[in-house]
Structure formats: C-alpha cells, structure tokens
mmCIF file of C-alpha atoms and ligand atoms in Angstrom:
data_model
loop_
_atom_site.group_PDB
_atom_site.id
_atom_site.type_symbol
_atom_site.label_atom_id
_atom_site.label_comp_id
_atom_site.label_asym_id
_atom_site.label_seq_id
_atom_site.Cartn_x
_atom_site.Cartn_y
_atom_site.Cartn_z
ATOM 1 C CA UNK M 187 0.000 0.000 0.000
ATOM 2 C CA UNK M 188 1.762 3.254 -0.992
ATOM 3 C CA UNK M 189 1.572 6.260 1.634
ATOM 4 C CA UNK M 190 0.791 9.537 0.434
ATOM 5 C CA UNK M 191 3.679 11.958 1.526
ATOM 6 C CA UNK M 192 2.885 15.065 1.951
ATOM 7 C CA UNK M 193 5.155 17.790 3.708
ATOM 8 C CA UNK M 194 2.972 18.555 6.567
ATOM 9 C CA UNK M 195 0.577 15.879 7.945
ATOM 10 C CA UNK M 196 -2.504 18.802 7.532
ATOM 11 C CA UNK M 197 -3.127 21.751 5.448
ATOM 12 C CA UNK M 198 -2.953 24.846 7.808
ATOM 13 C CA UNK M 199 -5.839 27.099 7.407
ATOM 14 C CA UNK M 200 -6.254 30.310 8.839
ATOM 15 C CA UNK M 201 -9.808 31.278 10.238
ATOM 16 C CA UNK M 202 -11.789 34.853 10.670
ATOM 17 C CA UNK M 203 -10.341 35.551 14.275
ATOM 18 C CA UNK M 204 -10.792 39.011 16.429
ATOM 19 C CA UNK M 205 -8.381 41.600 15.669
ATOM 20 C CA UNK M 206 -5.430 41.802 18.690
ATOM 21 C CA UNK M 207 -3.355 45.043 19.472
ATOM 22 C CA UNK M 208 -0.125 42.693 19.788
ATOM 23 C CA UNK M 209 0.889 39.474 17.502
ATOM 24 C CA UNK M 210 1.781 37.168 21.051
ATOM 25 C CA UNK M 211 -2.326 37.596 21.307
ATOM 26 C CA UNK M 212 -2.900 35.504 18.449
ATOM 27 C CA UNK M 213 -1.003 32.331 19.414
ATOM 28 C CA UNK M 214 -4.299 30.052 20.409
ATOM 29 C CA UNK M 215 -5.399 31.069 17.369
ATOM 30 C CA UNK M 216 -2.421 30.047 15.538
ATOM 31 C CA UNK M 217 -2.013 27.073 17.738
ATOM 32 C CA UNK M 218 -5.139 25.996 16.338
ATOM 33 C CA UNK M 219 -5.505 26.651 12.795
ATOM 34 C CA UNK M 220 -1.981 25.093 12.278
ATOM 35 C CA UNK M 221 -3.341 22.072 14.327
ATOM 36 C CA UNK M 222 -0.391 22.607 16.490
ATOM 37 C CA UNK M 223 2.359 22.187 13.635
ATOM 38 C CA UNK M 224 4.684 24.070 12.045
ATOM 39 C CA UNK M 225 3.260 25.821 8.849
ATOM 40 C CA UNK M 226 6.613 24.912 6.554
ATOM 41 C CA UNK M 227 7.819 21.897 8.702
ATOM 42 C CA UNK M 228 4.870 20.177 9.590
ATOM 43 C CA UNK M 229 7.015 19.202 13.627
ATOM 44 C CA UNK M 230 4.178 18.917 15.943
ATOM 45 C CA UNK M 231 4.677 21.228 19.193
ATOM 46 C CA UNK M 232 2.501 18.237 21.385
ATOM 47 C CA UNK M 233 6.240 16.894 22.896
ATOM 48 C CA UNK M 234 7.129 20.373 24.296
ATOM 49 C CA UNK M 235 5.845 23.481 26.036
ATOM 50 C CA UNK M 236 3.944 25.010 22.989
ATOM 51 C CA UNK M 237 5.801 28.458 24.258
ATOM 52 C CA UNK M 238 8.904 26.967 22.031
ATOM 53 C CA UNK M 239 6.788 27.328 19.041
ATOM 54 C CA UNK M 240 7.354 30.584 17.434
ATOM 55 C CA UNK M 241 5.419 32.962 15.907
ATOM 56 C CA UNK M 242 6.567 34.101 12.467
ATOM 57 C CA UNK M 243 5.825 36.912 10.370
ATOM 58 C CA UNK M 244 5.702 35.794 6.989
ATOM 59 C CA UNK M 245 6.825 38.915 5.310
ATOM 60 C CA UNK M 246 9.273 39.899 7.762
ATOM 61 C CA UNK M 247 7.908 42.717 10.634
ATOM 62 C CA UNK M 248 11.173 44.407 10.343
ATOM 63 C CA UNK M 249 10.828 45.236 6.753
ATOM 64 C CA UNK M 250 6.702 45.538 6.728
ATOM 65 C CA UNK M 251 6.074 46.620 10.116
ATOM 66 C CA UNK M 252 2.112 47.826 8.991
ATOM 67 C CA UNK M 253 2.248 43.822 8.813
ATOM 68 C CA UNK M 254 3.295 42.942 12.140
ATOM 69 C CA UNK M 255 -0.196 42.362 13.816
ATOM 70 C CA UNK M 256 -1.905 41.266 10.782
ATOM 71 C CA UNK M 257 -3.082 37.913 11.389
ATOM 72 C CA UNK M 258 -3.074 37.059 7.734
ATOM 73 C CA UNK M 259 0.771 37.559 7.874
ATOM 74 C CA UNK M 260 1.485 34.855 10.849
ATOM 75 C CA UNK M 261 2.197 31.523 10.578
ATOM 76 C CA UNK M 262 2.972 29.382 13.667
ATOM 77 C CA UNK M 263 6.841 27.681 13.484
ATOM 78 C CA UNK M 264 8.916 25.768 15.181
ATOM 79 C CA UNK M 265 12.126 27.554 15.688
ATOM 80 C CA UNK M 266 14.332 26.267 13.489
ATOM 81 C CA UNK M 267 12.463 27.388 10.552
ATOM 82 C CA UNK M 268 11.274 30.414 12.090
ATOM 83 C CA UNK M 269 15.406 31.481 13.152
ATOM 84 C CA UNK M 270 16.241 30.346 9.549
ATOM 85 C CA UNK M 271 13.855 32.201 7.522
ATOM 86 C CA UNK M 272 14.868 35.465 9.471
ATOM 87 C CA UNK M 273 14.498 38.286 7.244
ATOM 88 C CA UNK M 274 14.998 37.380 3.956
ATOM 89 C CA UNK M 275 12.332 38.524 1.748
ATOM 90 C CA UNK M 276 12.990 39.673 -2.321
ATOM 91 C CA UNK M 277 12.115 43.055 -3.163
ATOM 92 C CA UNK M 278 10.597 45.302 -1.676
ATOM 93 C CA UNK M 279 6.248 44.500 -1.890
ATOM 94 C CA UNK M 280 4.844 42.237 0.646
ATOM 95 C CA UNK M 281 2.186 41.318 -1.963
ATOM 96 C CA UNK M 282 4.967 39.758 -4.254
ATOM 97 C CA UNK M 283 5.798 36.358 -2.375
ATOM 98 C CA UNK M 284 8.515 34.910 -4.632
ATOM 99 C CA UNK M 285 9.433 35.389 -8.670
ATOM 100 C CA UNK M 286 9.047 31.717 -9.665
ATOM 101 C CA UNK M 287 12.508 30.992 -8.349
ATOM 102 C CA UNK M 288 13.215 32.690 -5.369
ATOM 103 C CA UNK M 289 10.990 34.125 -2.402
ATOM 104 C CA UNK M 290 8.588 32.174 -0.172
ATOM 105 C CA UNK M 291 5.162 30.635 -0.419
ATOM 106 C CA UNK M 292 2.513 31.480 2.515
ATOM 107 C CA UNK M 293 1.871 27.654 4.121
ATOM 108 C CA UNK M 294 -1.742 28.240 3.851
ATOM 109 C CA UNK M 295 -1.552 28.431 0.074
ATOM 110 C CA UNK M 296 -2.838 25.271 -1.844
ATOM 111 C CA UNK M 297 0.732 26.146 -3.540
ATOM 112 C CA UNK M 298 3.053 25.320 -0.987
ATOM 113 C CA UNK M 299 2.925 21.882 -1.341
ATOM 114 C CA UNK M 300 3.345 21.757 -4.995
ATOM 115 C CA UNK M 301 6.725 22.772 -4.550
ATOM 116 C CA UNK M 302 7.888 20.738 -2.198
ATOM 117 C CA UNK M 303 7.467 16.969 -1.305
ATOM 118 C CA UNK M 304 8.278 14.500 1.723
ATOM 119 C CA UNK M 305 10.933 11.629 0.177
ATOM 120 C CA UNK M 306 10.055 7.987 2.074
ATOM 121 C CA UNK M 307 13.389 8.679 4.105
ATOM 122 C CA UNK M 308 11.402 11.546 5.826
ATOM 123 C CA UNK M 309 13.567 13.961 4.109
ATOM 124 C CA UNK M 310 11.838 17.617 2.417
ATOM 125 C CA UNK M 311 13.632 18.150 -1.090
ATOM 126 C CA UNK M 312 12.095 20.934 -3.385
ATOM 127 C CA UNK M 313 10.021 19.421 -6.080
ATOM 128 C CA UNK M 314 10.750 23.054 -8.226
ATOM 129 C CA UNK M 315 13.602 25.536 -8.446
ATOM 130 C CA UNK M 316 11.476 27.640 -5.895
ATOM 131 C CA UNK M 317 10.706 25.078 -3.593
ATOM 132 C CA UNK M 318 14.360 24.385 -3.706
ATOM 133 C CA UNK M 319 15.148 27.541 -2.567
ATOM 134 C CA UNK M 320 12.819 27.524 0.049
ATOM 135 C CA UNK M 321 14.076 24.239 1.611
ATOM 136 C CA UNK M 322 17.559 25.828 1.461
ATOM 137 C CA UNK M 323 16.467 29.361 3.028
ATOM 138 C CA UNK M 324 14.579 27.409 5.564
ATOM 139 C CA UNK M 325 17.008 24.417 5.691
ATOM 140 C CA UNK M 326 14.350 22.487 5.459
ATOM 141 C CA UNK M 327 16.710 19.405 5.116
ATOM 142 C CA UNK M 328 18.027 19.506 8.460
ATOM 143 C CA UNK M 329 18.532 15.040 9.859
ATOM 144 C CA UNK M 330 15.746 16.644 12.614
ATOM 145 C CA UNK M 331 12.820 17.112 10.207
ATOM 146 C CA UNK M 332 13.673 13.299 8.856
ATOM 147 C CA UNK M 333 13.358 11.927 12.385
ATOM 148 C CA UNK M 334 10.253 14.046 13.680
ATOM 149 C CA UNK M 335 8.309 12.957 11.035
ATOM 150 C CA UNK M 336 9.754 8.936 11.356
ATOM 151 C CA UNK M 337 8.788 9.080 14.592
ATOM 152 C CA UNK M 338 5.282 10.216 14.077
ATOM 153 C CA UNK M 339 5.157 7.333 11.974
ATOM 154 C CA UNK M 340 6.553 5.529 14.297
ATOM 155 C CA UNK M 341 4.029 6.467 17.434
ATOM 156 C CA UNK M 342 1.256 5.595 14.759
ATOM 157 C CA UNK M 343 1.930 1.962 14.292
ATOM 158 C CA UNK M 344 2.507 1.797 18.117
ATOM 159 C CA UNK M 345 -0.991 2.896 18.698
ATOM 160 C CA UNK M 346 -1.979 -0.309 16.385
ATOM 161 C CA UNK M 347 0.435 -2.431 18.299
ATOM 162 C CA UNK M 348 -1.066 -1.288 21.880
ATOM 163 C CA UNK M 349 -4.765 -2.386 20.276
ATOM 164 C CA UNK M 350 -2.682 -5.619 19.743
ATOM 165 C CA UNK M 351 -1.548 -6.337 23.210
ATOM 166 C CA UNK M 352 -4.860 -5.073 24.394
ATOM 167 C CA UNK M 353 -6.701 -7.406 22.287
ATOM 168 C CA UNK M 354 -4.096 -10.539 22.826
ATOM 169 C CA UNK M 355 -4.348 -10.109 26.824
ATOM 170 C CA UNK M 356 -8.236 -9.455 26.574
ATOM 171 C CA UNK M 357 -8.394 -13.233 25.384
ATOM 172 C CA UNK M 358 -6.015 -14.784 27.865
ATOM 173 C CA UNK M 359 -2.193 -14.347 27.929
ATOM 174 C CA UNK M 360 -0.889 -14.234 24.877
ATOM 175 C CA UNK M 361 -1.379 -16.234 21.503
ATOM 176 C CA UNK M 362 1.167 -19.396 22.636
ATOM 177 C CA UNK M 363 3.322 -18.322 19.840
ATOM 178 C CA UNK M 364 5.382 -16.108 21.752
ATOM 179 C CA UNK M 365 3.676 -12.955 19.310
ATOM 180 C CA UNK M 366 2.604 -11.261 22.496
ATOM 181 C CA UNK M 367 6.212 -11.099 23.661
ATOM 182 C CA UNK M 368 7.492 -9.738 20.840
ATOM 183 C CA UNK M 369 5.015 -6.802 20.573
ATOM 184 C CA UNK M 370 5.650 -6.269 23.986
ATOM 185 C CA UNK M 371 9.312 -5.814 23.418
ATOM 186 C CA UNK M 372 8.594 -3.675 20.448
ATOM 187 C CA UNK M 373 6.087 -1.468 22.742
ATOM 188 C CA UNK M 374 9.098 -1.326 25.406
ATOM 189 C CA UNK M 375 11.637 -0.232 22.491
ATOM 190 C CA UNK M 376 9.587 2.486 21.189
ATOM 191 C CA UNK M 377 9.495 4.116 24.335
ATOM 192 C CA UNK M 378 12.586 4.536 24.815
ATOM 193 C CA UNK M 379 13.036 5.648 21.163
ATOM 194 C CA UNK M 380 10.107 8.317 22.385
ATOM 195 C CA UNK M 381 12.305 9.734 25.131
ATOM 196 C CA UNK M 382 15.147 10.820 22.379
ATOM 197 C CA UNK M 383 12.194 12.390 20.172
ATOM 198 C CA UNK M 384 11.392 14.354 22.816
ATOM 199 C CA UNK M 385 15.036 15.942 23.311
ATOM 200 C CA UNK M 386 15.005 15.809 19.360
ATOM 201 C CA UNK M 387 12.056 18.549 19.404
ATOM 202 C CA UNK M 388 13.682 21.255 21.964
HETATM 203 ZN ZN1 LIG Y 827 9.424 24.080 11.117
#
C-alpha cells in the first residue's frame, strides 16, 4: 500500500479571528488553525511546552512593520524554521511572495505543497527551483525534520500495536506463539526511542 507523503501531515488554514493590538495575542489562534504544527515543517509542538513554538511573520515585521499584527501575515513555526527564515524577503512588496525561483510561499496556500514533497526517508527536497530555494532558506533538510516525522510514523503503528496487546491479553495471555512477547518488546523499544524524540524537538 503506498503512503501519500505530503510535507505537513494537515493543510494549515487560517480562520476569521478578532483583531489583537499585539501578535503574542494571536497564538491560540495560531495554535489551532496550524493544528499545532509548524506551517513549513509540519514538527508537531505536542512533545514540548507550545511556548517553544514561534510565531513568524511571513513577510518579515522588520521590513513591513504595517504587517506585524496582521493575522493574515502569521504563521505558527517551530524555531528552526522560524530562526532560519529570518528576514529574507525579495524586493521590496509584501504582496509579491517569490518570482518563480526565489521568495517564499505562505503555508496556507494550496501552492506550498506543490513545490515541495516528503521523500520515504522523511527527508523535504524541493520538487521546483522555488521550492528548492525555500528548503535551502529554511534548511528544510536539516537530519531533525527526517526523524520528527519517522517518529510520528513511528508512534502511529505503536498505537496499532497497543490495540494488539490489548486485544491478545483481553483473550487470555498471549497467543502461545510467543507474538505477544514480541510486541511487547517492540512497545518497550519504542518508548525509549520516544524519550530521544522528545530531546530531538527542543
Ligand atoms: Zn518548522
């Protein structure tokens, strides 16, 4: 069965919300409509304080400060992409995203994802010249992104294998084939592979 990769494991969306004198106002909001992921990313801020999550200003505050409490112009980001992106912007009109080969996409566009893609290794490559750039501004192909998302993956089929156990023990110890052991130690192992995601996400 083939998985469908996709950059971020849901398309942000951002909703009608009521106007705030200062951008730090707007983080439930952005918490929510990004599902509590990063908008270029797609790292999940569930394993840490959500105060690590930043808030970015997609065309940079310090060039378009009319911008900075715009909720239109926020998107919620884990750190490393938010310290990456910085600044950088091309040209000088916060209306003109990118040229077709350099520049940024907003993560709520339907666009974003056309540009880039998710490789089965976990890895973010740019699918065009300008999502290349972006995954190089952003360094998008930072080892961390790779193992995030793995071990996503990861909890997922865990889930599956504690409905196993569950279900194995519910009928009386085990299956007599020595199954129930092994998911057991596989359940034990991917714990402990949880407690390095968790330092992986600070
Ligand atoms: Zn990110």
């Amino acid at each position: 069965m083939s998985e469908v990769l996709v950059v971020r494991g849901r398309m942000p969306t951002r909703t009608a919300v009521a106007a705030q004198k200062i951008y730090q106002s707007y983080r439930a909001d952005l918490k929510r409509d990004f599902q509590g992921a990063c908008g270029y990313c797609g790292d999940e801020d569930v394993r840490v304080d959500a105060v690590v999550f930043h808030i970015d200003h997609f065309a940079p505050k310090s060039r378009f400060p009319d911008l900075a409490v715009s909720y239109h112009n926020l998107v919620y980001a884990c750190r490393y992409c938010n310290v990456s992106k910085s600044d950088h912007w091309i040209g000088k009109d916060a209306a003109v995203h990118h040229d077709g080969k350099q520049g940024f996409i907003d993560p709520c566009s339907e666009d974003y994802e056309k540009h880039l893609q998710r490789l089965t290794s976990g890895r973010i490559v740019g699918k065009t010249e300008l999502g290349r750039y972006i995954v190089g501004k952003l360094k998008l192909n930072l080892i961390r992104h790779e193992l995030l998302w793995q071990a996503r993956r990861a909890r997922k089929l865990r889930d599956e294998v504690e409905r196993l156990i569950d279900e194995l023990e519910a009928r009386g110890k085990g299956d007599g084939y020595g199954h129930h052991e092994l998911l057991k130690r596989y359940r034990s192992l991917s714990r402990a592979i949880e407690d390095y995601e968790l330092r992986a996400y600070v």
